[in-house]
Amino acid sequence: MKLKGAIDCLREGGIPSDSELTELLHVSDCCEAEEYLFKSAREVRDKIYGPTVFARGLIEASGYCKNDCLYCGLRRSNGKAERYRLTKDDIMTSVCAGYGMGFRTFVLQGGEDGYFTDEVLSDIISSIKDRYSDCAVTLSFGERSRESYRRLREAGADRYLLRHETATPEHYARLHPKEMSFGNRIKCLENLKELGYQVGCGFMVGSPYQTDEDVLRDLRFIRNFKPHMAGIGPFIPHGDTPFKSFHAGCVGLTVRCLAIVRLMVPDILLPATTALATLSDEGRVRGFLAGANVVMPNLSPEEARGKYSLYDGKKNTGAESAEGLAILESEALSAGCRLSMSRGDHADMRKY
Ligand code: 5AD
């Protein structure tokens, strides 16, 4: 079989040549090589975590953002975005409901909103940890100072998600406004790791101007950085951003990236993202079949859900909502996995 050597090389912890990796990224859907790639990714995942998909409850705390990333619907120049912000009470109510459903990880995510100071966030984090001491708290509030990350960690935060977005500095500059820098992004990721967080990076597949070389750099970056988690989903245009006329990323390429990342970093926690599920009804199942092992259904209050609009058509009902756990469970099953509501810590630091 063509590319069997390259896939075996990945399985053994090696790195195939750039041309082989590029070929692997672009094999056709369902061909023999792709089946072997996915089967290998599942075997590697199952050896460490079992055939398990971990569910996290996602709470989208703020639709305000001071940044102006060209791809994102929450960018500050989008005058059409309906902004909202959850109060501590709203968040505690969502956590309480999620706890009742069985969630033991809560992901608080939001734009870079000045309202969520260290004090405000620390109070929320410590309240969650006091009341629900068996739960993990994951934060995703963008770039902050090392001191801020330190305080939030001290307040009890366990994990932090900050996608690197692209590992090519020139590409980074085309996706972001001048005041943002690739260097600071990476510095933030390093700080988070040093402070003892379980850290997630990640990138969009098919973002505007992305080349194969950029994707290879993303894969190599993840292999070297060895994050605990990585969010990898297709780019989807948002009609009120400068990138509204670009095509969405490719589902097939996204799932092949997931499988390659699984082989490069065997113990990584890898979500089948909402963007993947938004682009294709089979997206999530295809993600699980390619070695993904996390899902993050939405626990935000109903009124907030439609407003956290990163891209057009973002799903927030059915299996994307916490109320849709039964659907998620059957999707996991159809990919040969069980759905777990446990904390689902990284293999290096399992507590429960
Ligand atoms: N398409 C896909 N993903 C997007 N994100 C932001 N905008 C889009 C988009 N248009 C992703 C970014 C960010 C995460 C919160 O959402 O990668 O890090």
Short mmCIF file of C-alpha atoms and ligand atoms in Angstrom, two decimals:
data_model
loop_
_atom_site.label_atom_id
_atom_site.label_comp_id
_atom_site.label_asym_id
_atom_site.label_seq_id
_atom_site.Cartn_x
_atom_site.Cartn_y
_atom_site.Cartn_z
CA MET A 1 0.00 0.00 0.00
CA LYS A 2 1.24 3.47 -0.85
CA LEU A 3 2.24 5.56 2.17
CA LYS A 4 2.19 2.57 4.55
CA GLY A 5 5.85 3.34 5.27
CA ALA A 6 5.05 6.94 6.16
CA ILE A 7 2.18 5.93 8.46
CA ASP A 8 4.32 3.26 10.17
CA CYS A 9 7.05 5.86 10.62
CA LEU A 10 4.54 8.14 12.41
CA ARG A 11 3.35 5.20 14.54
CA GLU A 12 6.89 4.56 15.65
CA GLY A 13 7.39 8.15 16.73
CA GLY A 14 9.28 9.24 13.63
CA ILE A 15 8.53 11.97 11.16
CA PRO A 16 8.13 11.19 7.45
CA SER A 17 9.58 13.46 4.77
CA ASP A 18 7.70 16.66 3.93
CA SER A 19 6.67 15.24 0.58
CA GLU A 20 5.27 12.07 2.13
CA LEU A 21 3.41 14.04 4.79
CA THR A 22 1.97 16.33 2.12
CA GLU A 23 0.83 13.30 0.13
CA LEU A 24 -0.77 11.87 3.24
CA LEU A 25 -2.65 15.12 3.86
CA HIS A 26 -4.19 14.86 0.42
CA VAL A 27 -5.01 11.16 -0.02
CA SER A 28 -8.56 10.69 -1.19
CA ASP A 29 -11.37 10.07 1.27
CA CYS A 30 -11.80 6.39 2.20
CA CYS A 31 -8.79 5.10 0.24
CA GLU A 32 -6.73 2.25 1.67
CA ALA A 33 -4.00 4.57 3.00
CA GLU A 34 -6.54 6.76 4.77
CA GLU A 35 -8.22 3.73 6.34
CA TYR A 36 -4.82 2.56 7.61
CA LEU A 37 -4.00 6.04 8.92
CA PHE A 38 -7.29 6.22 10.84
CA LYS A 39 -7.04 2.65 12.15
CA SER A 40 -3.53 3.40 13.42
CA ALA A 41 -4.73 6.60 15.09
CA ARG A 42 -7.57 4.75 16.83
CA GLU A 43 -5.22 2.01 18.05
CA VAL A 44 -2.82 4.56 19.50
CA ARG A 45 -5.69 6.45 21.22
CA ASP A 46 -7.29 3.27 22.55
CA LYS A 47 -4.04 2.00 24.02
CA ILE A 48 -3.79 5.11 26.22
CA TYR A 49 -7.37 6.19 26.91
CA GLY A 50 -9.42 3.22 25.73
CA PRO A 51 -12.08 3.75 23.06
CA THR A 52 -13.39 6.70 25.05
CA VAL A 53 -14.74 10.12 24.16
CA PHE A 54 -14.63 12.63 27.04
CA ALA A 55 -17.44 15.18 27.29
CA ARG A 56 -16.76 18.71 28.57
CA GLY A 57 -19.43 21.29 29.33
CA LEU A 58 -18.73 24.49 27.41
CA ILE A 59 -19.86 27.82 28.82
CA GLU A 60 -19.40 30.80 26.50
CA ALA A 61 -19.01 33.58 29.02
CA SER A 62 -18.54 36.65 26.84
CA GLY A 63 -19.24 37.80 23.31
CA TYR A 64 -17.09 40.92 23.76
CA CYS A 65 -13.55 40.94 22.40
CA LYS A 66 -10.94 43.67 22.20
CA ASN A 67 -9.15 41.89 19.36
CA ASP A 68 -9.82 42.21 15.67
CA CYS A 69 -8.83 38.82 14.24
CA LEU A 70 -9.85 38.88 10.60
CA TYR A 71 -11.56 35.47 10.65
CA CYS A 72 -13.65 35.77 13.79
CA GLY A 73 -17.25 36.96 14.10
CA LEU A 74 -16.55 38.33 17.58
CA ARG A 75 -13.89 40.74 16.26
CA ARG A 76 -14.30 44.23 17.70
CA SER A 77 -15.01 45.86 14.33
CA ASN A 78 -18.03 43.66 13.75
CA GLY A 79 -20.75 46.17 14.56
CA LYS A 80 -23.42 43.60 13.81
CA ALA A 81 -22.42 41.17 16.55
CA GLU A 82 -24.94 41.02 19.39
CA ARG A 83 -22.69 41.27 22.41
CA TYR A 84 -23.50 39.67 25.75
CA ARG A 85 -21.76 38.75 28.96
CA LEU A 86 -22.72 36.11 31.53
CA THR A 87 -22.78 37.06 35.19
CA LYS A 88 -21.21 34.91 37.87
CA ASP A 89 -24.73 33.75 38.74
CA ASP A 90 -25.41 32.74 35.13
CA ILE A 91 -22.17 30.77 35.07
CA MET A 92 -22.83 29.07 38.42
CA THR A 93 -26.33 28.15 37.24
CA SER A 94 -24.89 26.58 34.07
CA VAL A 95 -22.27 24.68 36.06
CA CYS A 96 -24.91 23.44 38.49
CA ALA A 97 -27.10 22.21 35.62
CA GLY A 98 -24.09 20.59 33.95
CA TYR A 99 -23.01 18.90 37.17
CA GLY A 100 -26.49 17.42 37.44
CA MET A 101 -26.15 16.02 33.92
CA GLY A 102 -22.87 14.41 34.95
CA PHE A 103 -20.24 16.81 33.56
CA ARG A 104 -17.00 16.91 35.55
CA THR A 105 -15.10 19.34 33.32
CA PHE A 106 -16.29 22.87 32.63
CA VAL A 107 -14.73 24.97 29.92
CA LEU A 108 -15.19 28.71 30.40
CA GLN A 109 -14.51 30.48 27.14
CA GLY A 110 -14.86 34.05 26.00
CA GLY A 111 -13.45 36.84 23.90
CA GLU A 112 -10.71 39.03 25.37
CA ASP A 113 -13.15 41.04 27.44
CA GLY A 114 -11.77 43.58 29.92
CA TYR A 115 -14.67 42.87 32.25
CA PHE A 116 -13.19 39.47 33.09
CA THR A 117 -10.32 40.76 35.20
CA ASP A 118 -8.19 38.38 37.24
CA GLU A 119 -10.32 39.24 40.25
CA VAL A 120 -13.63 38.52 38.56
CA LEU A 121 -12.39 35.28 36.99
CA SER A 122 -10.61 34.08 40.14
CA ASP A 123 -13.79 34.53 42.13
CA ILE A 124 -15.76 32.46 39.61
CA ILE A 125 -13.08 29.75 39.41
CA SER A 126 -12.72 29.39 43.17
CA SER A 127 -16.49 29.29 43.64
CA ILE A 128 -16.75 26.44 41.13
CA LYS A 129 -13.85 24.56 42.72
CA ASP A 130 -15.24 25.08 46.25
CA ARG A 131 -18.67 23.77 45.35
CA TYR A 132 -17.64 21.07 42.89
CA SER A 133 -14.23 19.94 44.08
CA ASP A 134 -14.27 16.84 41.86
CA CYS A 135 -14.45 18.94 38.69
CA ALA A 136 -11.79 20.34 36.39
CA VAL A 137 -11.98 23.94 35.22
CA THR A 138 -10.62 24.83 31.80
CA LEU A 139 -10.21 28.45 30.75
CA SER A 140 -10.11 29.96 27.28
CA PHE A 141 -9.89 33.74 27.48
CA GLY A 142 -7.08 34.43 25.08
CA GLU A 143 -3.76 36.14 25.70
CA ARG A 144 -3.07 37.41 29.22
CA SER A 145 0.05 38.24 31.17
CA ARG A 146 2.07 35.54 32.91
CA GLU A 147 1.04 37.07 36.23
CA SER A 148 -2.62 36.81 35.26
CA TYR A 149 -2.24 33.15 34.24
CA ARG A 150 -0.47 32.56 37.57
CA ARG A 151 -3.31 34.09 39.56
CA LEU A 152 -5.97 32.13 37.70
CA ARG A 153 -4.03 28.93 38.25
CA GLU A 154 -3.75 29.76 41.93
CA ALA A 155 -7.52 30.29 42.03
CA GLY A 156 -7.88 26.69 40.87
CA ALA A 157 -7.91 26.62 37.07
CA ASP A 158 -6.59 23.29 35.80
CA ARG A 159 -6.35 23.75 32.04
CA TYR A 160 -6.10 26.49 29.43
CA LEU A 161 -6.96 26.51 25.73
CA LEU A 162 -5.19 28.97 23.46
CA ARG A 163 -4.96 27.97 19.83
CA HIS A 164 -1.73 29.06 18.20
CA GLU A 165 -3.88 29.53 15.01
CA THR A 166 -0.92 29.02 12.65
CA ALA A 167 2.72 28.21 13.29
CA THR A 168 3.93 30.35 10.38
CA PRO A 169 4.67 33.91 11.56
CA GLU A 170 3.95 35.48 8.12
CA HIS A 171 0.66 33.60 7.92
CA TYR A 172 -0.15 34.66 11.48
CA ALA A 173 0.31 38.27 10.38
CA ARG A 174 -2.23 37.84 7.57
CA LEU A 175 -4.90 36.50 9.92
CA HIS A 176 -4.43 39.00 12.71
CA PRO A 177 -4.28 42.77 13.18
CA LYS A 178 -0.89 44.47 13.51
CA GLU A 179 -1.04 44.74 17.27
CA MET A 180 -1.11 40.97 17.70
CA SER A 181 2.05 38.93 17.35
CA PHE A 182 2.93 35.31 16.81
CA GLY A 183 5.77 35.71 19.31
CA ASN A 184 3.44 36.73 22.10
CA ARG A 185 1.06 33.89 21.29
CA ILE A 186 3.84 31.34 21.69
CA LYS A 187 5.14 33.07 24.82
CA CYS A 188 1.66 32.74 26.34
CA LEU A 189 1.60 29.01 25.55
CA GLU A 190 5.01 28.53 27.14
CA ASN A 191 4.00 30.49 30.24
CA LEU A 192 0.86 28.38 30.61
CA LYS A 193 2.85 25.17 30.42
CA GLU A 194 5.42 26.38 32.96
CA LEU A 195 2.64 27.32 35.37
CA GLY A 196 1.42 23.73 35.39
CA TYR A 197 -1.71 24.05 33.31
CA GLN A 198 -2.79 21.27 31.00
CA VAL A 199 -2.44 23.30 27.83
CA GLY A 200 -4.22 23.19 24.50
CA CYS A 201 -3.00 24.81 21.30
CA GLY A 202 -4.47 24.32 17.83
CA PHE A 203 -5.18 25.72 14.41
CA MET A 204 -7.82 26.16 11.74
CA VAL A 205 -7.63 23.96 8.65
CA GLY A 206 -8.16 25.89 5.44
CA SER A 207 -7.83 29.36 6.91
CA PRO A 208 -7.29 32.05 4.24
CA TYR A 209 -3.82 31.98 2.59
CA GLN A 210 -2.89 28.70 4.32
CA THR A 211 -0.52 26.54 2.25
CA ASP A 212 0.49 22.89 2.66
CA GLU A 213 3.79 24.11 4.11
CA ASP A 214 1.86 26.03 6.76
CA VAL A 215 -0.07 22.89 7.71
CA LEU A 216 3.19 20.92 7.93
CA ARG A 217 4.58 23.62 10.22
CA ASP A 218 1.45 23.37 12.39
CA LEU A 219 1.87 19.61 12.66
CA ARG A 220 5.58 19.90 13.47
CA PHE A 221 4.88 22.67 15.98
CA ILE A 222 2.39 20.45 17.81
CA ARG A 223 4.82 17.52 17.73
CA ASN A 224 7.56 19.65 19.32
CA PHE A 225 5.42 21.60 21.78
CA LYS A 226 3.64 18.43 22.97
CA PRO A 227 0.50 20.11 24.24
CA HIS A 228 -1.94 18.19 26.42
CA MET A 229 -4.76 19.10 24.04
CA ALA A 230 -5.19 20.52 20.55
CA GLY A 231 -8.24 22.13 18.96
CA ILE A 232 -8.14 21.51 15.22
CA GLY A 233 -11.17 22.45 13.16
CA PRO A 234 -11.99 23.73 9.70
CA PHE A 235 -12.11 27.46 9.01
CA ILE A 236 -15.68 28.57 8.28
CA PRO A 237 -16.29 32.05 6.88
CA HIS A 238 -18.35 34.56 8.86
CA GLY A 239 -20.41 36.94 6.73
CA ASP A 240 -19.54 40.02 8.81
CA THR A 241 -15.76 39.65 8.62
CA PRO A 242 -13.18 40.57 5.95
CA PHE A 243 -12.84 36.83 5.20
CA LYS A 244 -16.49 36.41 4.30
CA SER A 245 -15.72 35.38 0.69
CA PHE A 246 -13.14 32.71 1.45
CA HIS A 247 -14.04 29.03 1.20
CA ALA A 248 -14.49 26.86 4.25
CA GLY A 249 -11.77 24.34 5.09
CA CYS A 250 -12.05 20.74 3.96
CA VAL A 251 -13.54 18.13 6.31
CA GLY A 252 -11.36 15.32 4.88
CA LEU A 253 -8.16 17.31 5.36
CA THR A 254 -9.23 18.21 8.91
CA VAL A 255 -9.75 14.58 9.95
CA ARG A 256 -6.45 13.53 8.36
CA CYS A 257 -4.73 16.27 10.40
CA LEU A 258 -6.42 14.90 13.53
CA ALA A 259 -5.14 11.39 12.80
CA ILE A 260 -1.59 12.59 12.10
CA VAL A 261 -1.56 14.64 15.32
CA ARG A 262 -2.82 11.59 17.23
CA LEU A 263 0.14 9.58 15.91
CA MET A 264 2.64 12.39 16.56
CA VAL A 265 1.46 13.03 20.13
CA PRO A 266 -0.16 9.74 21.21
CA ASP A 267 -1.52 10.91 24.58
CA ILE A 268 -3.04 14.17 23.32
CA LEU A 269 -6.67 15.03 24.10
CA LEU A 270 -8.21 15.87 20.76
CA PRO A 271 -11.71 17.26 20.30
CA ALA A 272 -13.97 16.59 17.37
CA THR A 273 -14.76 20.30 17.10
CA THR A 274 -18.07 22.08 16.68
CA ALA A 275 -16.74 23.58 13.43
CA LEU A 276 -16.19 20.05 12.07
CA ALA A 277 -19.75 19.10 13.08
CA THR A 278 -21.06 22.33 11.57
CA LEU A 279 -19.58 21.58 8.15
CA SER A 280 -20.78 17.99 7.95
CA ASP A 281 -23.45 15.90 9.65
CA GLU A 282 -20.93 13.08 9.88
CA GLY A 283 -18.12 15.41 10.98
CA ARG A 284 -18.01 14.39 14.60
CA VAL A 285 -18.17 10.65 13.92
CA ARG A 286 -15.46 11.03 11.29
CA GLY A 287 -13.38 12.84 13.92
CA PHE A 288 -13.79 9.99 16.43
CA LEU A 289 -12.90 7.48 13.71
CA ALA A 290 -9.72 9.48 13.05
CA GLY A 291 -8.62 9.36 16.69
CA ALA A 292 -10.40 12.32 18.32
CA ASN A 293 -11.49 11.70 21.92
CA VAL A 294 -13.16 14.86 23.26
CA VAL A 295 -16.44 16.68 22.65
CA MET A 296 -17.51 19.98 24.10
CA PRO A 297 -21.29 20.37 24.04
CA ASN A 298 -22.70 23.77 24.88
CA LEU A 299 -23.96 24.47 28.41
CA SER A 300 -24.43 28.23 28.02
CA PRO A 301 -27.88 29.67 28.78
CA GLU A 302 -30.16 29.45 25.70
CA GLU A 303 -30.25 33.23 25.12
CA ALA A 304 -26.47 33.45 24.87
CA ARG A 305 -25.90 30.59 22.46
CA GLY A 306 -26.83 32.21 19.17
CA LYS A 307 -24.76 35.28 20.01
CA TYR A 308 -21.40 33.54 20.41
CA SER A 309 -21.06 33.58 16.66
CA LEU A 310 -17.47 32.78 15.69
CA TYR A 311 -18.51 31.68 12.18
CA ASP A 312 -21.70 31.27 10.15
CA GLY A 313 -24.03 28.40 10.95
CA LYS A 314 -22.28 27.47 14.20
CA LYS A 315 -24.25 24.62 15.71
CA ASN A 316 -25.62 24.84 19.21
CA THR A 317 -28.60 22.51 19.27
CA GLY A 318 -28.99 18.72 19.15
CA ALA A 319 -25.73 16.94 19.82
CA GLU A 320 -23.95 20.30 20.19
CA SER A 321 -25.98 21.12 23.27
CA ALA A 322 -25.57 19.59 26.69
CA GLU A 323 -29.20 18.46 26.42
CA GLY A 324 -28.23 16.41 23.39
CA LEU A 325 -25.99 14.00 25.30
CA ALA A 326 -27.99 11.00 24.10
CA ILE A 327 -27.22 11.92 20.48
CA LEU A 328 -23.54 12.35 21.31
CA GLU A 329 -23.54 9.02 23.04
CA SER A 330 -24.96 7.27 20.00
CA GLU A 331 -22.47 9.03 17.72
CA ALA A 332 -19.60 7.90 19.95
CA LEU A 333 -21.01 4.37 19.91
CA SER A 334 -21.28 4.36 16.15
CA ALA A 335 -17.54 5.08 16.07
CA GLY A 336 -16.92 2.21 18.51
CA CYS A 337 -16.41 4.50 21.54
CA ARG A 338 -18.14 5.05 24.87
CA LEU A 339 -18.95 8.55 26.09
CA SER A 340 -17.32 9.41 29.41
CA MET A 341 -18.43 12.23 31.68
CA SER A 342 -15.36 11.91 33.94
CA ARG A 343 -12.78 14.69 34.31
CA GLY A 344 -10.81 13.09 31.53
CA ASP A 345 -7.44 14.44 32.61
CA HIS A 346 -4.42 14.07 30.39
CA ALA A 347 -2.74 10.67 30.88
CA ASP A 348 0.22 12.35 32.67
CA MET A 349 -1.94 13.71 35.48
CA ARG A 350 -4.99 11.60 35.98
CA LYS A 351 -6.62 12.24 39.32
CA TYR A 352 -9.83 10.28 38.97
N1 5AD B 1 -13.85 29.47 11.56
C1 5AD B 1 -13.39 28.46 12.34
N2 5AD B 1 -12.88 28.65 13.56
C2 5AD B 1 -12.85 29.90 14.04
N3 5AD B 1 -12.40 30.40 15.19
C3 5AD B 1 -12.60 31.73 15.20
N4 5AD B 1 -13.17 32.12 14.04
C4 5AD B 1 -13.34 31.00 13.29
C5 5AD B 1 -13.84 30.74 12.01
N5 5AD B 1 -14.30 31.73 11.23
C6 5AD B 1 -11.69 29.58 16.18
C7 5AD B 1 -10.29 30.12 16.41
C8 5AD B 1 -10.30 30.47 17.89
C9 5AD B 1 -11.43 29.61 18.43
C10 5AD B 1 -12.06 30.13 19.68
O1 5AD B 1 -12.37 29.61 17.39
O2 5AD B 1 -9.32 29.13 16.12
O3 5AD B 1 -9.10 30.18 18.54
#
